[in-house]
Amino acid sequence: MKTLRVPEATVSRLSIYSRFLERLDKNGITTVSSGEIADGVGVSPAQVRKDLAYFGDFGTRGVGYNVKDLLKYTLKILGLDQEWPLAIVGAGNLGFALCTNRSLSIRGFRIAGVFDNNSTRVGKRIGNLEIKPLAQFPEIVKKENIRIGVIAVHTSLAQEVADIMVKSGMQAILNFSPATINVPDGIEIRNVDLSIKLELITFNLGLRTAQNL
Amino acid sequence: MKTLRVPEATVSRLSIYSRFLERLDKNGITTVSSGEIADGVGVSPAQVRKDLAYFGDFGTRGVGYNVKDLLKYTLKILGLDQEWPLAIVGAGNLGFALCTNRSLSIRGFRIAGVFDNNSTRVGKRIGNLEIKPLAQFPEIVKKENIRIGVIAVHTSLAQEVADIMVKSGMQAILNFSPATINVPDGIEIRNVDLSIKLELITFNLGLRTAQNL
DNA sequence: ACAATTATTTGAAAATTATAACAAAAGTTA
DNA sequence: TAACTTTTGTTATAATTTTCAAATAATTGT
């Protein structure tokens, strides 16, 4: 099988294209050019074509891309032609926000379990989901066939939670804490860091004032 | 002034090094080598040295880096030797989570204003902060000297909120909605997308099953 | 004081990623 | 049908980023 390596940045942009296509489709637009996609999401047309070319010839020269088809392809490529159940550990404010976040559910993610060890939280409900004690994590993720775990606990507990996730057979972990998590090879770990982007901003604003721009 | 361009990836990693150093310092460790930093945060030692070298010669050959000093330098470089007041628009679950998030405050960010147009939310308090109507945004950010706006509203309102932020003189915007935001040149926009990383995961898990790894 | 060791600097090489240019294909018009 | 326009897919070029390797500096132990 020819599995040419795709840059991660390309996959991330594919997510963005995909959502843009969703919007076009919702607005009844049937055809779109690389240039229009580029304008819509803020990249160059060449980039759009190059990115899509990794996965196949989806367009028609002189015409552009069929919105519905390309949307279907991008979703398929991203693995979003199926529902992905998630297990969130940490039912604090962030965990709560994630559970109720619409942009996740729209894209095919379903919160299938929320866990916490804080006794004031366990037993309470978020939507129609009951917060379970962490001890039930292994059992529930097995029953629900969950492969992706989400860490939404405080930094100091993050590694511990990750270990439990690994032991319970999670194949991928999305970590919202600023901690650096260690996992065995073969397990995918991704971090969403709330302050890294802010620090990128302060770095740049700092430069700006330094140079009086 | 010699302002050699620093890769964005380098700045992001600097944030990570900086937090690692904070932890070392807290544990009373005074000296650290590039290899130890590398192990701690999951990059290569060469990468650590190269990244730090953009900003100066902080290390001593044969010894390594002084933790306290390097921490101070990294914070300074990132602009975190001062407090940054933030204005959050959107007091839903995500906005609430951001307001109460400790990892932001630890790094010198202070939520100086929370805004919403939902009348069920306006007037309520998050901690010791009162949720204000969006109409008061221009006035308050001026008074509080806020340069960074945070978008935590639903996708459909994101651009509108960004426009208000720009008009009110924000120099940078951190956008938590999956919308693509357009801002004039000179204004910095950064996106934190909750589902892009998840879709990167599903892409990779998809490949994995496709190849039976 | 000197060798041995450790670990940074520095600069070059390699790899990766993005940009630009262009030929090929499809549709359109005369 | 032939010329023209549009827009893709692809190849080539450029820029960026990471890795590697040699040179240098400080420390420790003998």
mmCIF file of N, CA and C in Angstrom, chain B residues 72-184:
data_model
loop_
_atom_site.group_PDB
_atom_site.id
_atom_site.type_symbol
_atom_site.label_atom_id
_atom_site.label_comp_id
_atom_site.label_asym_id
_atom_site.label_seq_id
_atom_site.Cartn_x
_atom_site.Cartn_y
_atom_site.Cartn_z
ATOM 1 N N LYS B 72 13.888 32.947 34.532
ATOM 2 C CA LYS B 72 13.656 34.390 34.488
ATOM 3 C C LYS B 72 13.774 34.897 33.049
ATOM 4 N N TYR B 73 14.798 34.401 32.347
ATOM 5 C CA TYR B 73 14.983 34.816 30.958
ATOM 6 C C TYR B 73 13.793 34.423 30.086
ATOM 7 N N THR B 74 13.373 33.147 30.206
ATOM 8 C CA THR B 74 12.278 32.688 29.346
ATOM 9 C C THR B 74 11.005 33.494 29.602
ATOM 10 N N LEU B 75 10.738 33.759 30.864
ATOM 11 C CA LEU B 75 9.552 34.548 31.188
ATOM 12 C C LEU B 75 9.661 35.941 30.577
ATOM 13 N N LYS B 76 10.836 36.517 30.702
ATOM 14 C CA LYS B 76 11.072 37.852 30.148
ATOM 15 C C LYS B 76 10.856 37.845 28.621
ATOM 16 N N ILE B 77 11.459 36.862 27.968
ATOM 17 C CA ILE B 77 11.338 36.761 26.508
ATOM 18 C C ILE B 77 9.886 36.643 26.081
ATOM 19 N N LEU B 78 9.128 35.832 26.831
ATOM 20 C CA LEU B 78 7.720 35.613 26.485
ATOM 21 C C LEU B 78 6.839 36.802 26.876
ATOM 22 N N GLY B 79 7.439 37.784 27.482
ATOM 23 C CA GLY B 79 6.664 38.955 27.875
ATOM 24 C C GLY B 79 5.905 38.736 29.170
ATOM 25 N N LEU B 80 6.296 37.712 29.918
ATOM 26 C CA LEU B 80 5.539 37.366 31.120
ATOM 27 C C LEU B 80 6.161 37.938 32.386
ATOM 28 N N ASP B 81 7.014 38.944 32.204
ATOM 29 C CA ASP B 81 7.526 39.635 33.373
ATOM 30 C C ASP B 81 6.581 40.773 33.754
ATOM 31 N N GLN B 82 5.436 40.773 33.122
ATOM 32 C CA GLN B 82 4.403 41.740 33.490
ATOM 33 C C GLN B 82 3.062 41.023 33.524
ATOM 34 N N GLU B 83 2.075 41.668 34.113
ATOM 35 C CA GLU B 83 0.744 41.087 34.142
ATOM 36 C C GLU B 83 -0.012 41.486 32.883
ATOM 37 N N TRP B 84 -0.755 40.555 32.316
ATOM 38 C CA TRP B 84 -1.545 40.853 31.127
ATOM 39 C C TRP B 84 -3.030 40.759 31.456
ATOM 40 N N PRO B 85 -3.726 41.880 31.438
ATOM 41 C CA PRO B 85 -5.170 41.816 31.639
ATOM 42 C C PRO B 85 -5.852 41.321 30.361
ATOM 43 N N LEU B 86 -6.849 40.455 30.520
ATOM 44 C CA LEU B 86 -7.584 39.905 29.380
ATOM 45 C C LEU B 86 -9.056 40.285 29.469
ATOM 46 N N ALA B 87 -9.673 40.393 28.299
ATOM 47 C CA ALA B 87 -11.122 40.582 28.254
ATOM 48 C C ALA B 87 -11.735 39.384 27.547
ATOM 49 N N ILE B 88 -12.590 38.673 28.239
ATOM 50 C CA ILE B 88 -13.244 37.505 27.655
ATOM 51 C C ILE B 88 -14.660 37.871 27.243
ATOM 52 N N VAL B 89 -14.999 37.551 26.016
ATOM 53 C CA VAL B 89 -16.377 37.731 25.585
ATOM 54 C C VAL B 89 -17.013 36.356 25.428
ATOM 55 N N GLY B 90 -18.091 36.164 26.137
ATOM 56 C CA GLY B 90 -18.744 34.867 26.164
ATOM 57 C C GLY B 90 -18.629 34.269 27.553
ATOM 58 N N ALA B 91 -19.717 34.292 28.312
ATOM 59 C CA ALA B 91 -19.663 33.784 29.682
ATOM 60 C C ALA B 91 -20.426 32.474 29.792
ATOM 61 N N GLY B 92 -20.396 31.702 28.719
ATOM 62 C CA GLY B 92 -20.980 30.354 28.765
ATOM 63 C C GLY B 92 -20.048 29.427 29.508
ATOM 64 N N ASN B 93 -20.211 28.149 29.246
ATOM 65 C CA ASN B 93 -19.404 27.176 29.978
ATOM 66 C C ASN B 93 -17.914 27.343 29.710
ATOM 67 N N LEU B 94 -17.580 27.602 28.441
ATOM 68 C CA LEU B 94 -16.168 27.756 28.102
ATOM 69 C C LEU B 94 -15.598 29.030 28.722
ATOM 70 N N GLY B 95 -16.324 30.129 28.574
ATOM 71 C CA GLY B 95 -15.889 31.397 29.162
ATOM 72 C C GLY B 95 -15.705 31.258 30.664
ATOM 73 N N PHE B 96 -16.650 30.578 31.272
ATOM 74 C CA PHE B 96 -16.577 30.344 32.706
ATOM 75 C C PHE B 96 -15.316 29.554 33.053
ATOM 76 N N ALA B 97 -15.077 28.503 32.289
ATOM 77 C CA ALA B 97 -13.899 27.672 32.541
ATOM 78 C C ALA B 97 -12.615 28.483 32.392
ATOM 79 N N LEU B 98 -12.573 29.352 31.419
ATOM 80 C CA LEU B 98 -11.375 30.172 31.217
ATOM 81 C C LEU B 98 -11.168 31.123 32.383
ATOM 82 N N CYS B 99 -12.266 31.713 32.839
ATOM 83 C CA CYS B 99 -12.179 32.664 33.956
ATOM 84 C C CYS B 99 -11.608 32.018 35.207
ATOM 85 N N THR B 100 -11.949 30.768 35.392
ATOM 86 C CA THR B 100 -11.552 30.111 36.635
ATOM 87 C C THR B 100 -10.299 29.257 36.456
ATOM 88 N N ASN B 101 -9.735 29.290 35.256
ATOM 89 C CA ASN B 101 -8.594 28.430 34.964
ATOM 90 C C ASN B 101 -7.328 28.911 35.667
ATOM 91 N N ARG B 102 -6.756 27.994 36.436
ATOM 92 C CA ARG B 102 -5.591 28.381 37.214
ATOM 93 C C ARG B 102 -4.331 28.552 36.378
ATOM 94 N N SER B 103 -4.200 27.720 35.317
ATOM 95 C CA SER B 103 -2.929 27.744 34.584
ATOM 96 C C SER B 103 -2.752 29.072 33.843
ATOM 97 N N LEU B 104 -3.824 29.779 33.619
ATOM 98 C CA LEU B 104 -3.694 31.109 33.025
ATOM 99 C C LEU B 104 -3.194 32.119 34.053
ATOM 100 N N SER B 105 -3.821 32.100 35.223
ATOM 101 C CA SER B 105 -3.449 33.093 36.234
ATOM 102 C C SER B 105 -2.025 32.874 36.720
ATOM 103 N N ILE B 106 -1.621 31.615 36.823
ATOM 104 C CA ILE B 106 -0.266 31.326 37.263
ATOM 105 C C ILE B 106 0.765 31.976 36.349
ATOM 106 N N ARG B 107 0.443 32.020 35.066
ATOM 107 C CA ARG B 107 1.401 32.547 34.103
ATOM 108 C C ARG B 107 1.296 34.053 33.918
ATOM 109 N N GLY B 108 0.537 34.699 34.719
ATOM 110 C CA GLY B 108 0.526 36.158 34.660
ATOM 111 C C GLY B 108 -0.640 36.767 33.898
ATOM 112 N N PHE B 109 -1.603 35.938 33.531
ATOM 113 C CA PHE B 109 -2.785 36.489 32.869
ATOM 114 C C PHE B 109 -3.868 36.741 33.909
ATOM 115 N N ARG B 110 -4.515 37.867 33.783
ATOM 116 C CA ARG B 110 -5.580 38.212 34.728
ATOM 117 C C ARG B 110 -6.836 38.551 33.949
ATOM 118 N N ILE B 111 -7.910 37.866 34.260
ATOM 119 C CA ILE B 111 -9.161 38.179 33.575
ATOM 120 C C ILE B 111 -9.671 39.495 34.156
ATOM 121 N N ALA B 112 -9.645 40.516 33.334
ATOM 122 C CA ALA B 112 -9.991 41.849 33.835
ATOM 123 C C ALA B 112 -11.393 42.253 33.422
ATOM 124 N N GLY B 113 -12.015 41.426 32.579
ATOM 125 C CA GLY B 113 -13.388 41.729 32.178
ATOM 126 C C GLY B 113 -14.033 40.539 31.491
ATOM 127 N N VAL B 114 -15.292 40.262 31.837
ATOM 128 C CA VAL B 114 -16.059 39.197 31.167
ATOM 129 C C VAL B 114 -17.343 39.818 30.639
ATOM 130 N N PHE B 115 -17.653 39.508 29.392
ATOM 131 C CA PHE B 115 -18.796 40.151 28.758
ATOM 132 C C PHE B 115 -19.716 39.111 28.129
ATOM 133 N N ASP B 116 -20.988 39.436 28.104
ATOM 134 C CA ASP B 116 -21.953 38.558 27.463
ATOM 135 C C ASP B 116 -23.175 39.413 27.133
ATOM 136 N N ASN B 117 -23.932 38.975 26.144
ATOM 137 C CA ASN B 117 -25.150 39.720 25.837
ATOM 138 C C ASN B 117 -26.401 38.989 26.279
ATOM 139 N N ASN B 118 -26.192 37.782 26.793
ATOM 140 C CA ASN B 118 -27.308 37.000 27.280
ATOM 141 C C ASN B 118 -27.766 37.563 28.630
ATOM 142 N N SER B 119 -29.036 37.996 28.668
ATOM 143 C CA SER B 119 -29.505 38.712 29.862
ATOM 144 C C SER B 119 -29.569 37.798 31.087
ATOM 145 N N THR B 120 -29.631 36.496 30.864
ATOM 146 C CA THR B 120 -29.635 35.600 32.022
ATOM 147 C C THR B 120 -28.255 35.538 32.663
ATOM 148 N N ARG B 121 -27.247 35.987 31.933
ATOM 149 C CA ARG B 121 -25.889 35.916 32.474
ATOM 150 C C ARG B 121 -25.390 37.258 32.999
ATOM 151 N N VAL B 122 -25.741 38.326 32.294
ATOM 152 C CA VAL B 122 -25.246 39.650 32.678
ATOM 153 C C VAL B 122 -25.609 39.961 34.125
ATOM 154 N N GLY B 123 -24.660 40.481 34.856
ATOM 155 C CA GLY B 123 -24.910 40.846 36.249
ATOM 156 C C GLY B 123 -24.463 39.765 37.218
ATOM 157 N N LYS B 124 -24.456 38.524 36.752
ATOM 158 C CA LYS B 124 -23.971 37.446 37.622
ATOM 159 C C LYS B 124 -22.469 37.580 37.825
ATOM 160 N N ARG B 125 -21.980 36.842 38.780
ATOM 161 C CA ARG B 125 -20.564 36.939 39.087
ATOM 162 C C ARG B 125 -19.838 35.634 38.768
ATOM 163 N N ILE B 126 -18.609 35.776 38.323
ATOM 164 C CA ILE B 126 -17.698 34.629 38.230
ATOM 165 C C ILE B 126 -16.540 34.986 39.134
ATOM 166 N N GLY B 127 -16.446 34.289 40.253
ATOM 167 C CA GLY B 127 -15.477 34.702 41.262
ATOM 168 C C GLY B 127 -15.836 36.102 41.717
ATOM 169 N N ASN B 128 -14.890 37.001 41.697
ATOM 170 C CA ASN B 128 -15.196 38.374 42.118
ATOM 171 C C ASN B 128 -15.377 39.306 40.931
ATOM 172 N N LEU B 129 -15.710 38.701 39.797
ATOM 173 C CA LEU B 129 -15.852 39.462 38.557
ATOM 174 C C LEU B 129 -17.313 39.444 38.125
ATOM 175 N N GLU B 130 -17.827 40.613 37.777
ATOM 176 C CA GLU B 130 -19.211 40.660 37.340
ATOM 177 C C GLU B 130 -19.294 40.607 35.832
ATOM 178 N N ILE B 131 -20.214 39.800 35.324
ATOM 179 C CA ILE B 131 -20.401 39.712 33.874
ATOM 180 C C ILE B 131 -21.093 40.982 33.386
ATOM 181 N N LYS B 132 -20.444 41.639 32.427
ATOM 182 C CA LYS B 132 -20.961 42.922 31.935
ATOM 183 C C LYS B 132 -21.585 42.746 30.555
ATOM 184 N N PRO B 133 -22.508 43.628 30.204
ATOM 185 C CA PRO B 133 -23.055 43.577 28.845
ATOM 186 C C PRO B 133 -21.985 43.982 27.839
ATOM 187 N N LEU B 134 -22.076 43.413 26.649
ATOM 188 C CA LEU B 134 -21.065 43.645 25.629
ATOM 189 C C LEU B 134 -20.913 45.131 25.308
ATOM 190 N N ALA B 135 -21.982 45.867 25.478
ATOM 191 C CA ALA B 135 -21.947 47.295 25.164
ATOM 192 C C ALA B 135 -20.887 48.032 25.982
ATOM 193 N N GLN B 136 -20.572 47.483 27.134
ATOM 194 C CA GLN B 136 -19.576 48.159 27.983
ATOM 195 C C GLN B 136 -18.138 47.770 27.650
ATOM 196 N N PHE B 137 -17.995 46.902 26.645
ATOM 197 C CA PHE B 137 -16.664 46.412 26.293
ATOM 198 C C PHE B 137 -15.670 47.546 26.011
ATOM 199 N N PRO B 138 -16.003 48.477 25.092
ATOM 200 C CA PRO B 138 -15.026 49.526 24.720
ATOM 201 C C PRO B 138 -14.564 50.335 25.923
ATOM 202 N N GLU B 139 -15.511 50.701 26.724
ATOM 203 C CA GLU B 139 -15.240 51.528 27.892
ATOM 204 C C GLU B 139 -14.330 50.816 28.897
ATOM 205 N N ILE B 140 -14.692 49.579 29.201
ATOM 206 C CA ILE B 140 -13.948 48.855 30.237
ATOM 207 C C ILE B 140 -12.532 48.493 29.792
ATOM 208 N N VAL B 141 -12.392 48.053 28.539
ATOM 209 C CA VAL B 141 -11.042 47.679 28.102
ATOM 210 C C VAL B 141 -10.128 48.901 28.072
ATOM 211 N N LYS B 142 -10.717 50.029 27.826
ATOM 212 C CA LYS B 142 -9.923 51.253 27.835
ATOM 213 C C LYS B 142 -9.463 51.562 29.254
ATOM 214 N N LYS B 143 -10.418 51.495 30.168
ATOM 215 C CA LYS B 143 -10.118 51.796 31.556
ATOM 216 C C LYS B 143 -9.087 50.832 32.126
ATOM 217 N N GLU B 144 -9.240 49.560 31.744
ATOM 218 C CA GLU B 144 -8.365 48.518 32.311
ATOM 219 C C GLU B 144 -7.087 48.324 31.495
ATOM 220 N N ASN B 145 -6.987 49.084 30.407
ATOM 221 C CA ASN B 145 -5.779 48.984 29.591
ATOM 222 C C ASN B 145 -5.580 47.577 29.012
ATOM 223 N N ILE B 146 -6.653 47.008 28.527
ATOM 224 C CA ILE B 146 -6.617 45.634 28.013
ATOM 225 C C ILE B 146 -6.250 45.635 26.529
ATOM 226 N N ARG B 147 -5.283 44.821 26.171
ATOM 227 C CA ARG B 147 -4.839 44.754 24.773
ATOM 228 C C ARG B 147 -5.195 43.439 24.105
ATOM 229 N N ILE B 148 -5.588 42.446 24.912
ATOM 230 C CA ILE B 148 -5.867 41.122 24.365
ATOM 231 C C ILE B 148 -7.313 40.722 24.643
ATOM 232 N N GLY B 149 -8.034 40.378 23.588
ATOM 233 C CA GLY B 149 -9.413 39.922 23.732
ATOM 234 C C GLY B 149 -9.522 38.423 23.506
ATOM 235 N N VAL B 150 -10.408 37.787 24.230
ATOM 236 C CA VAL B 150 -10.599 36.342 24.102
ATOM 237 C C VAL B 150 -12.033 36.061 23.671
ATOM 238 N N ILE B 151 -12.177 35.329 22.582
ATOM 239 C CA ILE B 151 -13.504 35.008 22.059
ATOM 240 C C ILE B 151 -13.933 33.637 22.550
ATOM 241 N N ALA B 152 -15.000 33.603 23.320
ATOM 242 C CA ALA B 152 -15.511 32.324 23.834
ATOM 243 C C ALA B 152 -17.007 32.230 23.578
ATOM 244 N N VAL B 153 -17.410 32.787 22.448
ATOM 245 C CA VAL B 153 -18.835 32.734 22.092
ATOM 246 C C VAL B 153 -19.058 31.664 21.037
ATOM 247 N N HIS B 154 -20.306 31.427 20.700
ATOM 248 C CA HIS B 154 -20.658 30.460 19.676
ATOM 249 C C HIS B 154 -20.137 30.927 18.304
ATOM 250 N N THR B 155 -19.827 29.937 17.479
ATOM 251 C CA THR B 155 -19.256 30.180 16.154
ATOM 252 C C THR B 155 -19.948 31.321 15.394
ATOM 253 N N SER B 156 -21.241 31.309 15.424
ATOM 254 C CA SER B 156 -21.987 32.254 14.592
ATOM 255 C C SER B 156 -21.806 33.698 15.032
ATOM 256 N N LEU B 157 -21.366 33.908 16.261
ATOM 257 C CA LEU B 157 -21.186 35.276 16.761
ATOM 258 C C LEU B 157 -19.729 35.714 16.760
ATOM 259 N N ALA B 158 -18.855 34.797 16.434
ATOM 260 C CA ALA B 158 -17.428 35.049 16.633
ATOM 261 C C ALA B 158 -16.915 36.244 15.834
ATOM 262 N N GLN B 159 -17.259 36.312 14.553
ATOM 263 C CA GLN B 159 -16.741 37.398 13.722
ATOM 264 C C GLN B 159 -17.228 38.759 14.227
ATOM 265 N N GLU B 160 -18.497 38.776 14.592
ATOM 266 C CA GLU B 160 -19.111 39.998 15.106
ATOM 267 C C GLU B 160 -18.375 40.495 16.357
ATOM 268 N N VAL B 161 -18.092 39.572 17.239
ATOM 269 C CA VAL B 161 -17.365 39.913 18.464
ATOM 270 C C VAL B 161 -15.962 40.399 18.124
ATOM 271 N N ALA B 162 -15.329 39.716 17.170
ATOM 272 C CA ALA B 162 -13.980 40.131 16.763
ATOM 273 C C ALA B 162 -13.998 41.567 16.245
ATOM 274 N N ASP B 163 -15.012 41.907 15.465
ATOM 275 C CA ASP B 163 -15.108 43.266 14.924
ATOM 276 C C ASP B 163 -15.185 44.297 16.045
ATOM 277 N N ILE B 164 -15.984 43.973 17.044
ATOM 278 C CA ILE B 164 -16.106 44.876 18.196
ATOM 279 C C ILE B 164 -14.753 45.020 18.898
ATOM 280 N N MET B 165 -14.068 43.902 19.028
ATOM 281 C CA MET B 165 -12.758 43.935 19.690
ATOM 282 C C MET B 165 -11.790 44.827 18.919
ATOM 283 N N VAL B 166 -11.786 44.664 17.603
ATOM 284 C CA VAL B 166 -10.884 45.464 16.782
ATOM 285 C C VAL B 166 -11.216 46.946 16.931
ATOM 286 N N LYS B 167 -12.504 47.253 16.857
ATOM 287 C CA LYS B 167 -12.940 48.647 16.967
ATOM 288 C C LYS B 167 -12.560 49.239 18.320
ATOM 289 N N SER B 168 -12.529 48.372 19.329
ATOM 290 C CA SER B 168 -12.213 48.853 20.677
ATOM 291 C C SER B 168 -10.719 48.921 20.931
ATOM 292 N N GLY B 169 -9.947 48.606 19.893
ATOM 293 C CA GLY B 169 -8.505 48.798 20.021
ATOM 294 C C GLY B 169 -7.711 47.606 20.498
ATOM 295 N N MET B 170 -8.340 46.422 20.512
ATOM 296 C CA MET B 170 -7.568 45.234 20.902
ATOM 297 C C MET B 170 -6.427 45.034 19.891
ATOM 298 N N GLN B 171 -5.282 44.633 20.409
ATOM 299 C CA GLN B 171 -4.133 44.401 19.525
ATOM 300 C C GLN B 171 -3.987 42.927 19.169
ATOM 301 N N ALA B 172 -4.584 42.085 19.964
ATOM 302 C CA ALA B 172 -4.515 40.654 19.689
ATOM 303 C C ALA B 172 -5.796 39.983 20.146
ATOM 304 N N ILE B 173 -6.144 38.912 19.456
ATOM 305 C CA ILE B 173 -7.380 38.185 19.766
ATOM 306 C C ILE B 173 -7.080 36.698 19.842
ATOM 307 N N LEU B 174 -7.554 36.090 20.912
ATOM 308 C CA LEU B 174 -7.460 34.642 21.039
ATOM 309 C C LEU B 174 -8.857 34.077 20.827
ATOM 310 N N ASN B 175 -8.983 33.273 19.781
ATOM 311 C CA ASN B 175 -10.307 32.805 19.366
ATOM 312 C C ASN B 175 -10.511 31.334 19.688
ATOM 313 N N PHE B 176 -11.474 31.053 20.550
ATOM 314 C CA PHE B 176 -11.752 29.670 20.926
ATOM 315 C C PHE B 176 -12.873 29.052 20.108
ATOM 316 N N SER B 177 -13.461 29.812 19.212
ATOM 317 C CA SER B 177 -14.510 29.227 18.366
ATOM 318 C C SER B 177 -13.866 28.629 17.132
ATOM 319 N N PRO B 178 -14.531 27.674 16.509
ATOM 320 C CA PRO B 178 -13.938 27.078 15.301
ATOM 321 C C PRO B 178 -14.099 27.943 14.063
ATOM 322 N N ALA B 179 -14.646 29.122 14.215
ATOM 323 C CA ALA B 179 -14.824 30.006 13.055
ATOM 324 C C ALA B 179 -13.487 30.575 12.586
ATOM 325 N N THR B 180 -13.388 30.828 11.289
ATOM 326 C CA THR B 180 -12.238 31.555 10.764
ATOM 327 C C THR B 180 -12.534 33.041 10.849
ATOM 328 N N ILE B 181 -11.711 33.743 11.588
ATOM 329 C CA ILE B 181 -11.958 35.161 11.862
ATOM 330 C C ILE B 181 -11.095 36.033 10.969
ATOM 331 N N ASN B 182 -11.683 37.069 10.425
ATOM 332 C CA ASN B 182 -10.905 38.034 9.638
ATOM 333 C C ASN B 182 -10.681 39.304 10.436
ATOM 334 N N VAL B 183 -9.422 39.715 10.488
ATOM 335 C CA VAL B 183 -9.099 40.963 11.176
ATOM 336 C C VAL B 183 -8.147 41.765 10.295
ATOM 337 N N PRO B 184 -8.099 43.081 10.497
ATOM 338 C CA PRO B 184 -7.192 43.911 9.697
ATOM 339 C C PRO B 184 -5.734 43.550 9.983
#
